């Protein structure tokens, strides 16, 4: 990151505190990568640069708990350079890099590689997630202490289910010893089998291989019981079922250390998205019923589900150009998360502060980071949001290599005007 | 976001409602299905002539694109195309390109370079013909010859033709479909056709492990007991049971299946006395059906095969004429 640090004043923005929901209008002064003044103190300064943010909401920068950057190893699908640029466009200042790169991030060498490339190519913060087991194979524990010392913020099973309950239990117990957080995607492999869509109305109609809801809930229950026994900090990633939310809420009430997140597309779309065999909506876990969608939204509203993740999965076009069941799972979401979330706000399915909380404070607490806030002394990580701006995700407009965005070639309302990381504007990228 | 119906209609029909692809019966209304049956009726007569040919597809190239092997379906499609005077190319892709790692879309690009007018597609993945219809050059018709567990619309239509020949109508009819519904593309298309054509009731009969979740949503009622399920039934459709179902712990044994769901003379007596027995073939004698029933007076299994050619001629000629009308409209538009 560059050494030059001009003093900047953001004027006329609406400052929204995601925790209290309180909104104020004031100027914000940025100096040396931190917020150095708000309101009168900011107005009295003589900055090098003034940004007029009239009409925009100023929110802490978004934090993504699960993002596939595809580096190392999958340059045709994305790189740290391309996907962090896309993330900055989405309002993100911090992204957690999924461990299922190639090779898998199960060694300090790979962790260092990711951090070195990020230092060189990324304008925003990249926090690697280490693989909980070697090669994500679910057989041998990875060097958890080594990985976290090298910079991994948590350990994850990526998108590979941990099949063996004994390994899972030991994984938790070992992680607990060193107070390492485990981020696990709950799915019972034998129940999911070769399915790729929610076992429900659409699979019945179209004859697709289904993944029953119980493939998730059985795994959630197993993981909660094991977490309760071992005392590990468990984070359940990318839920798809309303029933999971209920089970997690109960566990939280009895004091189990368990948090959860949901991918943005599970809040907007259902199994119906597959009605025309659209391979874009082949995602893992699958999009489920409308009742599930509503239950997941309720989870975000109540805070049982503390974070919304992008589950950004960029692909080369060929990966999706195939019959549904032969296509690779995942959507290119990171540039659309905010706009999609604002659709929920527009429909009164959640409030703006609930949305922003799940994109900032919620994920920060899962990672044990300091609470993101717009206050004097805080890191100047923020984005300016124009809820009325219209833009159209298209092949040309998307910065990600993945062009399979959930809403494509149709207008979306609400966008990120600019993103700032440590006081530097990272989107729109300034011509160097 | 479009429903299954809407997207199927948009893909299969020209703006003025003519068939241009035949992928599924979803989105096709009663009058169109009746038109297919009527057209097929007129082609049955062609099969009885000394010279069994009409020139409707003369100069057109039809490619049989079978990613999954099949003898009977492919032969009837080939015969149907030849009776329409088309040039036919049979490609058994299951043993060639894709097994060398070529992707479906690359295979298609190569075939399109041969200037084909129609692809008849069979594929093990549900939705593969949809994918092909969405990716081919406009003007090429796609006919689904069976995709995964999704649809086998020509089979369902030849079954409807057989039913109409024997029962003359659909309203008031009660139809039972027996066996492995879960894995059956035939059953899905039949249930759809029967509902669209106005059958009074469709019953599916089989064990829970062979029924898809919420199967009632397709427009049918579930029965677990064969004898009770056959009460007042006019048409019995037996489905083929694949041997591999025993492997996946869906069924204990063929013997037990036959005991509970196999159709024999004794169980057939529970249906109406004039009930007809159908089977999409190939039949497993002694697994889902007793020989005495398969070869008995109520069986219409061989009529189904004959009707297969007529139905495929009907669908191919209708889709080709829809594509030609659309090509003409596009060209006319380009001239303006």
XYZ file of C-alpha atoms in Angstrom:
768
model
C 0.000 0.000 0.000
C 1.324 3.413 -0.912
C 2.993 5.699 1.555
C 1.385 8.910 0.418
C -1.569 9.744 2.554
C -3.514 12.849 1.670
C -5.994 14.303 4.160
C -9.505 13.797 2.813
C -12.869 15.114 3.937
C -16.059 13.274 3.015
C -18.908 15.775 3.149
C -22.692 15.466 3.399
C -22.800 11.690 3.836
C -25.395 9.938 5.980
C -23.484 8.022 8.616
C -25.331 4.861 9.522
C -24.348 2.979 12.620
C -25.131 -0.674 11.862
C -25.450 -1.582 15.529
C -27.860 1.096 16.754
C -29.387 1.851 13.350
C -28.884 5.527 14.187
C -28.275 7.848 11.280
C -26.481 11.194 11.408
C -25.277 13.585 8.756
C -21.749 14.834 9.254
C -18.408 15.282 7.582
C -15.717 12.654 8.092
C -12.034 13.482 8.057
C -9.527 10.844 6.988
C -5.846 11.072 7.768
C -3.029 8.495 7.774
C -5.438 5.657 7.104
C -7.657 6.461 10.066
C -10.703 8.548 10.777
C -9.335 11.620 12.500
C -12.426 13.750 12.915
C -16.196 13.705 12.580
C -18.576 16.677 12.418
C -17.250 20.065 13.587
C -13.690 18.819 13.997
C -13.719 17.586 10.413
C -15.304 20.772 9.093
C -12.587 22.961 10.589
C -9.718 21.077 8.932
C -8.129 22.055 5.620
C -7.936 18.778 3.714
C -6.031 18.027 0.491
C -9.147 16.598 -1.081
C -12.889 17.007 -0.562
C -15.426 14.354 -1.557
C -19.042 15.461 -1.810
C -21.140 12.478 -0.778
C -24.539 14.149 -0.829
C -27.294 11.524 -0.878
C -24.931 8.669 -0.094
C -24.800 6.450 2.969
C -21.402 5.983 4.537
C -21.013 2.472 5.939
C -18.023 0.643 7.364
C -16.354 -1.405 4.612
C -17.892 -4.841 4.077
C -16.218 -7.987 5.351
C -16.701 -11.257 3.459
C -16.290 -14.481 5.393
C -16.186 -16.676 2.314
C -14.907 -15.675 -1.080
C -13.174 -17.775 -3.734
C -10.281 -15.802 -5.156
C -9.080 -18.801 -7.238
C -5.409 -18.105 -6.557
C -3.209 -20.053 -6.480
C -4.022 -22.472 -9.210
C -7.119 -21.405 -11.111
C -6.092 -18.408 -13.159
C -8.734 -19.075 -15.799
C -11.424 -18.519 -13.161
C -9.947 -15.592 -11.283
C -6.968 -14.219 -9.432
C -6.339 -12.253 -6.276
C -5.863 -9.163 -8.447
C -9.116 -9.496 -10.409
C -11.364 -10.751 -7.644
C -10.253 -8.252 -5.005
C -10.872 -5.470 -7.520
C -14.358 -6.878 -7.988
C -14.744 -7.044 -4.203
C -13.720 -3.400 -3.824
C -16.387 -2.527 -6.366
C -18.835 -4.392 -4.164
C -17.941 -2.239 -1.160
C -15.639 -4.785 0.504
C -12.474 -3.809 2.341
C -11.781 -7.279 3.771
C -12.319 -10.718 2.210
C -11.588 -14.161 3.606
C -10.037 -16.374 0.935
C -11.604 -19.832 0.752
C -9.092 -22.633 1.355
C -9.995 -24.671 -1.736
C -7.416 -23.141 -4.003
C -5.104 -25.404 -5.950
C -3.064 -26.484 -4.105
C -5.318 -26.299 -1.076
C -4.304 -23.811 1.615
C -3.236 -26.457 4.099
C 0.375 -25.334 4.579
C 2.113 -22.197 5.760
C 3.790 -21.959 2.351
C 0.447 -21.499 0.609
C -0.768 -19.102 3.304
C 2.378 -17.022 2.820
C 1.961 -17.157 -0.940
C -1.617 -15.856 -0.698
C -0.582 -13.077 1.666
C 2.423 -12.108 -0.506
C 0.350 -11.970 -3.688
C -2.342 -10.005 -1.855
C 0.258 -7.542 -0.591
C 1.363 -7.008 -4.174
C -1.926 -7.234 -6.106
C -4.750 -6.338 -3.753
C -5.850 -2.948 -2.588
C -8.059 -4.483 0.095
C -7.323 -6.828 2.979
C -7.166 -10.559 2.216
C -7.486 -12.925 5.179
C -6.763 -16.543 4.300
C -8.885 -19.381 5.634
C -6.793 -22.461 6.273
C -7.908 -25.980 5.456
C -9.038 -27.814 8.575
C -7.791 -31.137 7.201
C -4.916 -31.881 4.862
C -5.951 -31.464 1.268
C -9.508 -30.908 2.564
C -9.702 -34.693 2.396
C -11.216 -35.058 5.864
C -8.640 -37.608 7.029
C -5.654 -35.906 8.681
C -5.652 -32.692 10.707
C -3.773 -29.804 9.151
C -1.088 -27.892 11.088
C -3.612 -25.614 12.732
C -1.148 -23.732 14.902
C 1.231 -23.254 11.983
C -1.549 -22.025 9.698
C -2.987 -19.542 12.185
C 0.477 -18.272 13.092
C 1.133 -17.749 9.385
C -1.991 -15.599 9.111
C -5.047 -17.810 8.641
C -7.950 -16.242 10.557
C -9.946 -19.447 10.861
C -9.965 -22.981 9.543
C -12.542 -24.299 7.155
C -13.511 -27.455 5.318
C -14.136 -25.421 2.167
C -16.915 -27.006 0.185
C -15.850 -30.570 0.995
C -17.981 -32.197 3.691
C -16.141 -33.717 6.641
C -17.444 -37.231 6.204
C -15.903 -38.925 9.208
C -17.507 -37.899 12.519
C -14.496 -39.078 14.501
C -12.173 -36.845 12.480
C -14.669 -33.999 12.870
C -14.733 -34.430 16.639
C -10.951 -34.517 16.899
C -10.664 -31.559 14.556
C -12.900 -29.592 16.915
C -11.104 -30.731 20.041
C -7.711 -29.822 18.590
C -8.937 -26.449 17.348
C -10.444 -25.806 20.777
C -7.065 -26.392 22.438
C -5.572 -23.478 20.513
C -8.732 -21.367 20.408
C -8.926 -21.584 16.620
C -12.332 -20.885 15.070
C -13.720 -23.566 12.753
C -15.864 -22.511 9.799
C -17.731 -25.527 8.471
C -20.241 -26.013 5.696
C -22.713 -28.534 7.061
C -23.691 -31.250 4.627
C -24.019 -34.976 5.147
C -22.249 -36.447 2.136
C -24.108 -39.742 1.987
C -27.495 -38.008 2.098
C -26.458 -35.438 -0.495
C -24.894 -38.172 -2.665
C -24.765 -37.039 -6.291
C -27.539 -34.454 -5.910
C -27.152 -30.877 -7.034
C -30.555 -29.239 -6.436
C -33.030 -28.991 -3.571
C -35.044 -32.182 -3.322
C -38.463 -30.590 -3.794
C -40.973 -29.387 -6.349
C -38.471 -28.491 -9.069
C -36.371 -31.651 -8.845
C -39.566 -33.691 -8.965
C -40.788 -31.768 -11.989
C -37.533 -31.642 -13.909
C -36.109 -34.980 -12.812
C -32.996 -33.495 -11.238
C -30.912 -35.269 -8.611
C -32.016 -33.876 -5.289
C -30.219 -33.008 -2.067
C -32.775 -33.396 0.704
C -33.019 -30.723 3.369
C -32.074 -33.319 5.960
C -28.609 -33.574 4.371
C -27.994 -30.167 5.930
C -29.999 -30.380 9.156
C -28.541 -33.772 10.121
C -25.038 -32.309 9.703
C -25.957 -29.140 11.616
C -27.255 -31.190 14.518
C -24.186 -33.406 14.549
C -21.854 -30.405 14.459
C -23.743 -28.569 17.215
C -23.586 -31.601 19.497
C -19.879 -32.076 18.850
C -19.191 -28.360 19.338
C -21.102 -28.459 22.594
C -19.034 -31.373 23.757
C -15.647 -30.054 22.626
C -16.250 -26.364 23.347
C -14.846 -25.250 19.982
C -15.795 -21.907 18.433
C -17.958 -23.198 15.602
C -19.151 -21.134 12.693
C -21.606 -22.799 10.326
C -21.144 -21.519 6.807
C -23.653 -20.977 4.045
C -26.857 -22.350 5.442
C -29.658 -23.237 3.066
C -32.483 -24.375 5.314
C -34.815 -22.589 7.721
C -34.734 -25.560 10.041
C -30.972 -25.116 10.495
C -31.599 -21.570 11.731
C -34.060 -22.837 14.360
C -31.603 -25.463 15.546
C -28.758 -22.945 15.772
C -30.965 -20.486 17.684
C -31.746 -23.191 20.237
C -28.067 -24.078 20.566
C -27.116 -20.433 21.029
C -29.749 -20.117 23.754
C -28.275 -22.954 25.712
C -24.862 -21.371 25.445
C -23.174 -23.346 22.662
C -20.514 -21.249 20.934
C -21.996 -21.401 17.460
C -22.494 -18.676 14.871
C -23.658 -18.888 11.265
C -23.794 -17.157 7.934
C -25.842 -17.349 4.777
C -24.911 -16.588 1.180
C -26.673 -13.585 -0.354
C -28.336 -15.641 -3.106
C -30.064 -17.862 -0.561
C -31.847 -14.745 0.699
C -33.182 -13.802 -2.740
C -33.654 -16.918 -4.804
C -35.309 -20.299 -4.371
C -35.393 -23.635 -6.162
C -37.644 -21.888 -8.700
C -34.524 -20.290 -10.204
C -33.761 -23.674 -11.780
C -37.118 -23.851 -13.576
C -35.521 -23.276 -16.984
C -32.429 -25.432 -16.209
C -30.388 -22.252 -15.681
C -26.924 -23.546 -14.776
C -25.997 -20.219 -13.163
C -28.177 -21.164 -10.211
C -26.447 -24.471 -9.707
C -25.009 -23.595 -6.289
C -23.877 -25.575 -3.250
C -25.746 -25.891 -0.930
C -28.737 -25.720 -3.275
C -31.340 -22.970 -3.304
C -34.290 -24.343 -1.394
C -37.948 -23.459 -0.886
C -39.572 -20.083 -0.294
C -40.158 -21.089 3.340
C -36.429 -21.703 3.683
C -35.634 -18.334 2.141
C -37.950 -16.589 4.609
C -36.484 -18.533 7.537
C -32.954 -17.539 6.544
C -33.991 -13.879 6.297
C -35.558 -14.130 9.738
C -32.248 -15.554 10.968
C -30.407 -12.476 9.691
C -33.019 -10.130 11.175
C -32.774 -11.683 14.612
C -28.985 -12.014 14.479
C -28.997 -15.826 14.847
C -27.316 -15.720 11.445
C -24.722 -13.042 12.046
C -23.263 -12.607 8.589
C -24.202 -12.535 4.928
C -21.421 -13.905 2.721
C -20.873 -13.534 -0.997
C -19.814 -17.163 -1.540
C -18.323 -15.595 -4.648
C -17.327 -18.361 -7.079
C -15.940 -16.946 -10.296
C -15.713 -19.359 -13.228
C -14.531 -19.348 -16.794
C -17.527 -19.425 -19.171
C -17.000 -23.095 -20.098
C -17.590 -24.195 -16.499
C -21.196 -23.055 -16.745
C -21.760 -23.833 -20.440
C -23.089 -27.341 -19.878
C -26.295 -29.114 -18.884
C -27.212 -28.149 -15.323
C -25.879 -31.280 -13.653
C -22.578 -31.147 -15.532
C -21.910 -27.479 -14.778
C -19.732 -26.327 -11.876
C -21.492 -24.874 -8.851
C -21.364 -21.237 -7.827
C -22.356 -17.713 -8.753
C -20.267 -14.625 -9.350
C -21.820 -12.483 -6.657
C -19.410 -10.161 -4.976
C -20.201 -7.108 -7.077
C -23.938 -7.563 -6.617
C -24.231 -8.374 -2.899
C -25.175 -4.872 -1.822
C -27.663 -4.290 -4.654
C -29.303 -7.652 -3.983
C -29.425 -6.853 -0.267
C -31.030 -3.502 -1.027
C -33.755 -5.401 -2.896
C -34.585 -7.064 0.421
C -34.629 -3.645 2.104
C -36.888 -2.275 -0.625
C -39.310 -5.168 -0.106
C -39.261 -4.589 3.675
C -37.806 -8.043 4.237
C -35.018 -6.500 6.319
C -33.914 -3.033 7.329
C -30.903 -1.244 5.908
C -29.128 -1.420 9.262
C -29.828 -5.172 9.552
C -28.321 -5.619 6.096
C -25.253 -3.521 6.865
C -24.782 -5.187 10.249
C -24.620 -8.585 8.515
C -22.020 -7.222 6.070
C -19.796 -5.495 8.656
C -20.179 -5.933 12.420
C -21.509 -9.493 12.164
C -18.633 -11.001 10.181
C -16.086 -8.985 12.223
C -17.356 -10.573 15.426
C -17.122 -14.067 13.912
C -13.452 -13.425 13.137
C -12.838 -11.702 16.470
C -11.861 -8.445 14.731
C -12.508 -5.091 16.385
C -16.008 -3.834 15.736
C -16.156 -1.837 12.503
C -17.478 1.655 13.175
C -17.356 5.153 11.800
C -15.669 6.831 14.755
C -12.552 8.833 15.481
C -9.507 6.607 15.671
C -11.065 3.739 13.661
C -9.422 2.468 10.486
C -10.723 4.418 7.522
C -12.340 1.366 5.894
C -15.648 2.397 4.475
C -17.814 2.618 1.401
C -20.250 5.180 0.096
C -23.563 3.723 -1.006
C -26.105 5.365 -3.249
C -29.363 3.457 -2.677
C -30.976 5.078 -5.733
C -28.182 4.622 -8.261
C -28.980 2.175 -11.060
C -26.478 -0.105 -12.724
C -26.634 -3.158 -14.888
C -24.426 -6.191 -14.274
C -23.207 -7.256 -17.703
C -20.216 -8.994 -19.148
C -18.596 -5.614 -19.710
C -19.592 -4.064 -16.380
C -18.429 -6.921 -14.148
C -14.811 -6.723 -13.024
C -14.728 -10.344 -11.888
C -13.597 -12.961 -14.383
C -16.841 -14.736 -13.499
C -19.625 -13.239 -15.590
C -22.383 -15.472 -14.196
C -23.924 -12.921 -11.834
C -27.320 -13.775 -10.340
C -28.951 -10.757 -11.976
C -27.511 -10.287 -15.434
C -28.295 -7.720 -18.108
C -31.103 -6.302 -16.032
C -30.982 -3.114 -13.985
C -30.181 -3.309 -10.286
C -30.969 -0.511 -7.907
C -28.433 0.717 -5.406
C -24.721 0.607 -5.804
C -21.401 1.378 -4.258
C -20.170 4.825 -5.263
C -16.699 4.439 -3.830
C -14.777 2.179 -1.468
C -11.964 3.256 0.818
C -9.489 0.993 2.548
C -7.149 2.446 5.154
C -7.965 5.903 3.886
C -7.161 5.146 0.262
C -9.745 5.026 -2.455
C -9.773 1.471 -3.842
C -12.880 1.825 -5.976
C -13.260 3.318 -8.478
C -9.609 2.544 -9.011
C -7.632 5.704 -9.669
C -5.571 5.755 -12.830
C -1.979 5.340 -11.713
C -38.118 -15.242 -13.054
C -40.005 -17.587 -15.378
C -41.813 -20.713 -14.233
C -41.135 -24.125 -15.725
C -44.227 -23.683 -17.894
C -43.284 -20.247 -19.176
C -39.687 -21.074 -19.966
C -40.682 -24.339 -21.673
C -43.248 -22.502 -23.780
C -40.854 -19.710 -24.740
C -38.189 -22.161 -25.823
C -40.379 -24.632 -27.701
C -42.864 -22.443 -29.523
C -42.494 -19.772 -32.183
C -44.003 -16.373 -31.335
C -47.202 -17.435 -33.136
C -47.458 -20.681 -31.197
C -46.027 -23.260 -33.631
C -43.811 -26.033 -32.372
C -40.126 -25.424 -33.168
C -38.419 -27.716 -30.617
C -39.916 -30.693 -28.840
C -38.233 -30.952 -25.463
C -40.940 -31.474 -22.872
C -44.711 -31.482 -22.645
C -44.542 -28.669 -20.088
C -45.937 -25.489 -21.562
C -47.771 -27.243 -24.436
C -51.550 -26.970 -24.334
C -54.292 -29.459 -25.113
C -54.872 -28.262 -28.660
C -51.212 -28.671 -29.563
C -51.051 -32.175 -28.098
C -54.245 -33.070 -29.956
C -52.727 -31.681 -33.141
C -49.712 -33.983 -32.652
C -52.025 -36.986 -32.165
C -54.120 -36.075 -35.219
C -51.026 -35.576 -37.363
C -49.676 -38.938 -36.185
C -52.984 -40.579 -37.095
C -52.566 -39.333 -40.636
C -49.043 -40.815 -40.769
C -50.194 -44.252 -39.630
C -51.739 -44.621 -43.045
C -48.336 -43.899 -44.662
C -46.922 -46.927 -42.836
C -49.535 -49.093 -44.463
C -48.712 -48.026 -48.023
C -46.507 -49.973 -50.389
C -44.175 -46.959 -50.702
C -43.902 -45.737 -47.125
C -42.600 -42.235 -47.842
C -43.770 -38.636 -47.837
C -41.532 -35.773 -48.968
C -41.989 -33.433 -45.979
C -38.345 -33.436 -44.906
C -36.790 -33.947 -48.349
C -33.376 -32.303 -48.541
C -33.206 -31.905 -44.757
C -30.551 -33.470 -42.573
C -31.552 -35.099 -39.334
C -28.823 -36.072 -36.881
C -29.566 -38.731 -34.283
C -27.419 -37.633 -31.377
C -27.479 -40.416 -28.811
C -25.277 -39.761 -25.813
C -26.895 -42.762 -24.155
C -27.245 -45.942 -26.122
C -30.658 -47.077 -27.282
C -31.673 -49.419 -30.023
C -35.417 -49.128 -30.252
C -35.926 -45.421 -29.800
C -33.122 -44.635 -32.204
C -34.427 -47.040 -34.847
C -37.932 -45.604 -34.731
C -36.570 -42.073 -34.993
C -34.424 -43.144 -37.931
C -37.321 -44.851 -39.631
C -39.574 -41.851 -38.991
C -37.015 -39.443 -40.492
C -36.540 -41.698 -43.534
C -40.277 -41.978 -44.107
C -40.282 -38.187 -44.174
C -37.532 -38.418 -46.856
C -34.828 -36.789 -44.710
C -31.123 -37.643 -44.837
C -30.241 -39.300 -41.549
C -26.952 -39.398 -39.714
C -26.659 -41.645 -36.662
C -24.071 -40.657 -34.119
C -23.444 -42.826 -31.135
C -21.716 -40.229 -29.009
C -21.670 -42.444 -25.940
C -18.693 -44.214 -27.442
C -16.960 -41.345 -29.224
C -16.327 -37.664 -28.634
C -17.439 -37.068 -25.062
C -15.578 -40.101 -23.812
C -12.463 -38.439 -25.221
C -13.169 -35.476 -22.974
C -14.789 -33.202 -25.528
C -17.450 -31.012 -23.948
C -21.038 -31.107 -25.119
C -20.843 -27.582 -26.458
C -17.727 -28.408 -28.498
C -19.401 -31.514 -29.921
C -22.330 -29.321 -30.934
C -20.186 -26.735 -32.686
C -18.663 -29.502 -34.782
C -22.012 -30.961 -35.704
C -23.470 -27.603 -36.590
C -20.672 -27.145 -39.069
C -22.307 -30.027 -40.985
C -25.354 -27.820 -41.611
C -27.879 -30.067 -39.959
C -31.544 -29.102 -39.714
C -32.552 -31.209 -36.754
C -30.941 -32.939 -33.812
C -32.688 -35.825 -32.122
C -31.055 -35.934 -28.711
C -30.847 -38.552 -26.019
C -28.706 -37.716 -22.999
C -28.302 -39.022 -19.472
C -28.518 -35.514 -17.982
C -31.902 -33.954 -17.348
C -32.124 -30.725 -19.301
C -29.388 -31.529 -21.836
C -31.761 -31.019 -24.829
C -32.818 -27.659 -23.304
C -29.186 -26.681 -23.093
C -28.664 -27.702 -26.722
C -31.795 -25.859 -27.895
C -30.549 -22.723 -26.147
C -27.084 -22.960 -27.640
C -27.639 -24.063 -31.272
C -27.950 -21.698 -34.187
C -31.514 -20.505 -34.700
C -33.296 -22.601 -37.294
C -32.119 -25.994 -36.035
C -34.874 -28.033 -34.391
C -34.150 -30.118 -31.291
C -36.215 -33.198 -30.517
C -35.836 -34.778 -27.107
C -35.481 -38.554 -27.318
C -35.177 -38.860 -23.542
C -33.108 -36.813 -21.072
C -32.066 -38.136 -17.677
C -35.065 -38.464 -15.437
C -36.714 -35.420 -16.943
C -38.777 -36.114 -20.032
C -39.390 -38.518 -22.874
C -42.115 -36.612 -24.663
C -42.335 -38.703 -27.850
C -42.751 -41.869 -25.782
C -45.528 -40.224 -23.750
C -47.267 -39.038 -26.921
C -47.148 -42.442 -28.567
C -48.669 -43.814 -25.376
C -51.419 -41.195 -25.632
C -52.018 -42.183 -29.234
C -52.322 -45.809 -28.160
C -54.759 -44.876 -25.390
C -56.843 -42.783 -27.781
C -56.997 -45.627 -30.291
C -58.370 -47.977 -27.635
C -60.423 -45.632 -25.470
C -61.328 -42.905 -28.020
C -61.155 -40.134 -25.408
C -59.294 -38.942 -22.303
C -62.016 -37.352 -20.202
C -63.320 -39.755 -17.616
C -60.266 -42.010 -17.958
C -58.468 -43.337 -14.909
C -54.850 -44.273 -15.495
C -52.410 -46.049 -13.178
C -48.640 -45.838 -13.599
C -46.864 -48.581 -11.688
C -43.267 -48.991 -10.542
C -40.183 -46.815 -10.515
C -41.571 -43.297 -10.920
C -38.530 -41.607 -9.353
C -36.082 -42.453 -12.122
C -38.615 -42.408 -14.936
C -38.606 -39.696 -17.582
C -41.424 -41.622 -19.247
C -43.673 -41.352 -16.184
C -43.072 -37.605 -15.811
C -44.058 -36.986 -19.430
C -47.043 -39.336 -19.229
C -48.432 -37.664 -16.111
C -48.076 -34.324 -17.844
C -49.745 -35.508 -21.059
C -52.636 -37.157 -19.241
C -53.304 -34.020 -17.202
C -53.159 -31.759 -20.248
C -55.406 -34.042 -22.292
C -58.002 -34.108 -19.519
C -57.759 -37.575 -17.975
C -59.933 -37.819 -14.874
C -57.325 -39.342 -12.615
C -53.689 -40.405 -12.685
C -52.495 -42.738 -9.955
C -48.897 -43.612 -9.298
C -48.308 -46.907 -7.558
C -44.988 -47.907 -6.041
C -42.926 -47.952 -2.849
C -41.829 -44.641 -1.258
C -38.231 -45.201 -2.294
C -39.245 -45.093 -5.964
C -41.516 -42.039 -5.758
C -40.130 -38.497 -6.047
C -40.768 -36.075 -3.194
C -44.125 -34.275 -3.434
C -44.998 -36.361 -6.491
C -48.636 -35.233 -6.115
C -47.510 -31.809 -7.324
C -47.166 -33.344 -10.806
C -50.911 -33.995 -10.889
C -51.381 -37.495 -9.561
C -52.456 -39.470 -6.519
C -50.231 -41.940 -4.677
C -51.160 -45.547 -3.897
C -48.805 -48.004 -2.240
C -50.994 -51.068 -2.716
C -51.293 -52.406 -6.258
C -54.654 -54.129 -5.871
C -56.322 -51.141 -4.221
C -54.638 -48.828 -6.721
C -56.028 -50.699 -9.725
C -59.665 -50.297 -8.696
C -61.732 -48.680 -11.522
C -58.624 -48.227 -13.665
C -58.990 -48.008 -17.481
C -55.304 -47.948 -18.416
C -52.388 -49.600 -16.626
C -48.901 -48.429 -17.516
C -46.125 -50.647 -16.159
C -42.649 -49.085 -15.981
C -39.388 -50.883 -16.496
C -37.422 -51.644 -13.361
C -33.658 -51.140 -13.700
C -31.493 -53.781 -12.069
C -29.255 -51.153 -10.430
C -32.086 -50.105 -8.096
C -31.148 -52.992 -5.856
C -27.613 -51.565 -5.497
C -28.745 -48.193 -4.170
C -30.801 -49.799 -1.388
C -34.011 -48.620 -3.014
C -35.440 -52.135 -3.172
C -34.619 -55.419 -1.455
C -34.908 -57.747 -4.447
C -36.542 -58.301 -7.811
C -38.458 -61.154 -6.295
C -39.990 -58.987 -3.605
C -40.773 -56.261 -6.134
C -42.552 -58.726 -8.392
C -44.482 -60.104 -5.452
C -45.748 -56.664 -4.408
C -45.884 -54.632 -7.631
C -45.581 -57.140 -10.479
C -48.663 -57.279 -12.691
C -50.086 -60.782 -13.058
C -53.451 -62.091 -14.168
C -54.742 -62.167 -10.616
C -53.955 -58.500 -9.923
C -55.084 -57.384 -13.363
C -58.577 -58.570 -12.388
C -58.820 -55.654 -9.920
C -58.828 -53.134 -12.787
C -61.819 -52.573 -15.061
C -62.527 -55.646 -17.251
C -61.709 -53.669 -20.401
C -58.539 -52.102 -18.987
C -55.570 -52.032 -21.341
C -52.007 -52.829 -20.267
C -49.097 -50.755 -21.562
C -45.332 -50.817 -21.112
C -42.764 -48.478 -22.718
C -40.412 -51.456 -23.113
C -38.140 -53.226 -23.017
C -40.100 -55.405 -20.610
C -38.629 -57.501 -17.815
C -40.805 -60.582 -17.766
C -41.206 -61.827 -14.232
C -39.938 -58.590 -12.698
C -42.657 -56.064 -13.362
C -45.013 -58.056 -15.551
C -46.049 -61.662 -16.012
C -45.727 -63.100 -19.525
C -49.394 -64.104 -19.541
C -50.312 -60.422 -19.095
C -47.660 -59.001 -21.428
C -48.805 -61.317 -24.224
C -52.452 -61.418 -23.161
C -55.569 -59.946 -24.782
C -55.466 -56.746 -22.725
C -51.873 -55.941 -23.644
C -51.326 -53.226 -26.271
C -47.547 -53.187 -25.937
C -46.862 -53.924 -29.614
C -49.313 -51.241 -30.788
C -47.157 -48.786 -28.889
C -44.140 -49.633 -31.019
C -46.037 -49.099 -34.284
C -47.397 -45.804 -33.025
C -43.894 -44.665 -32.103
C -42.967 -44.165 -35.745
C -46.100 -42.153 -36.523
C -45.700 -39.903 -33.468
C -42.055 -39.218 -34.288
C -42.960 -38.386 -37.900
C -45.601 -35.975 -36.590
C -43.307 -34.214 -34.156
C -40.401 -33.982 -36.589
C -42.517 -32.572 -39.409
C -44.254 -30.084 -37.115
C -41.008 -28.827 -35.546
C -39.373 -28.506 -38.972
C -42.281 -26.526 -40.321
C -42.215 -24.270 -37.249
C -38.505 -23.632 -37.762
C -39.021 -22.938 -41.482
C -41.840 -20.501 -40.754
C -39.615 -18.735 -38.278
C -36.665 -18.648 -40.674
C -38.956 -17.116 -43.315
C -40.254 -14.534 -40.829
C -36.706 -13.603 -39.776
C -35.611 -13.257 -43.397
C -38.658 -11.143 -44.237
C -37.891 -8.932 -41.262
C -34.275 -8.577 -42.356
C -35.419 -7.404 -45.816
C -37.628 -4.634 -44.389
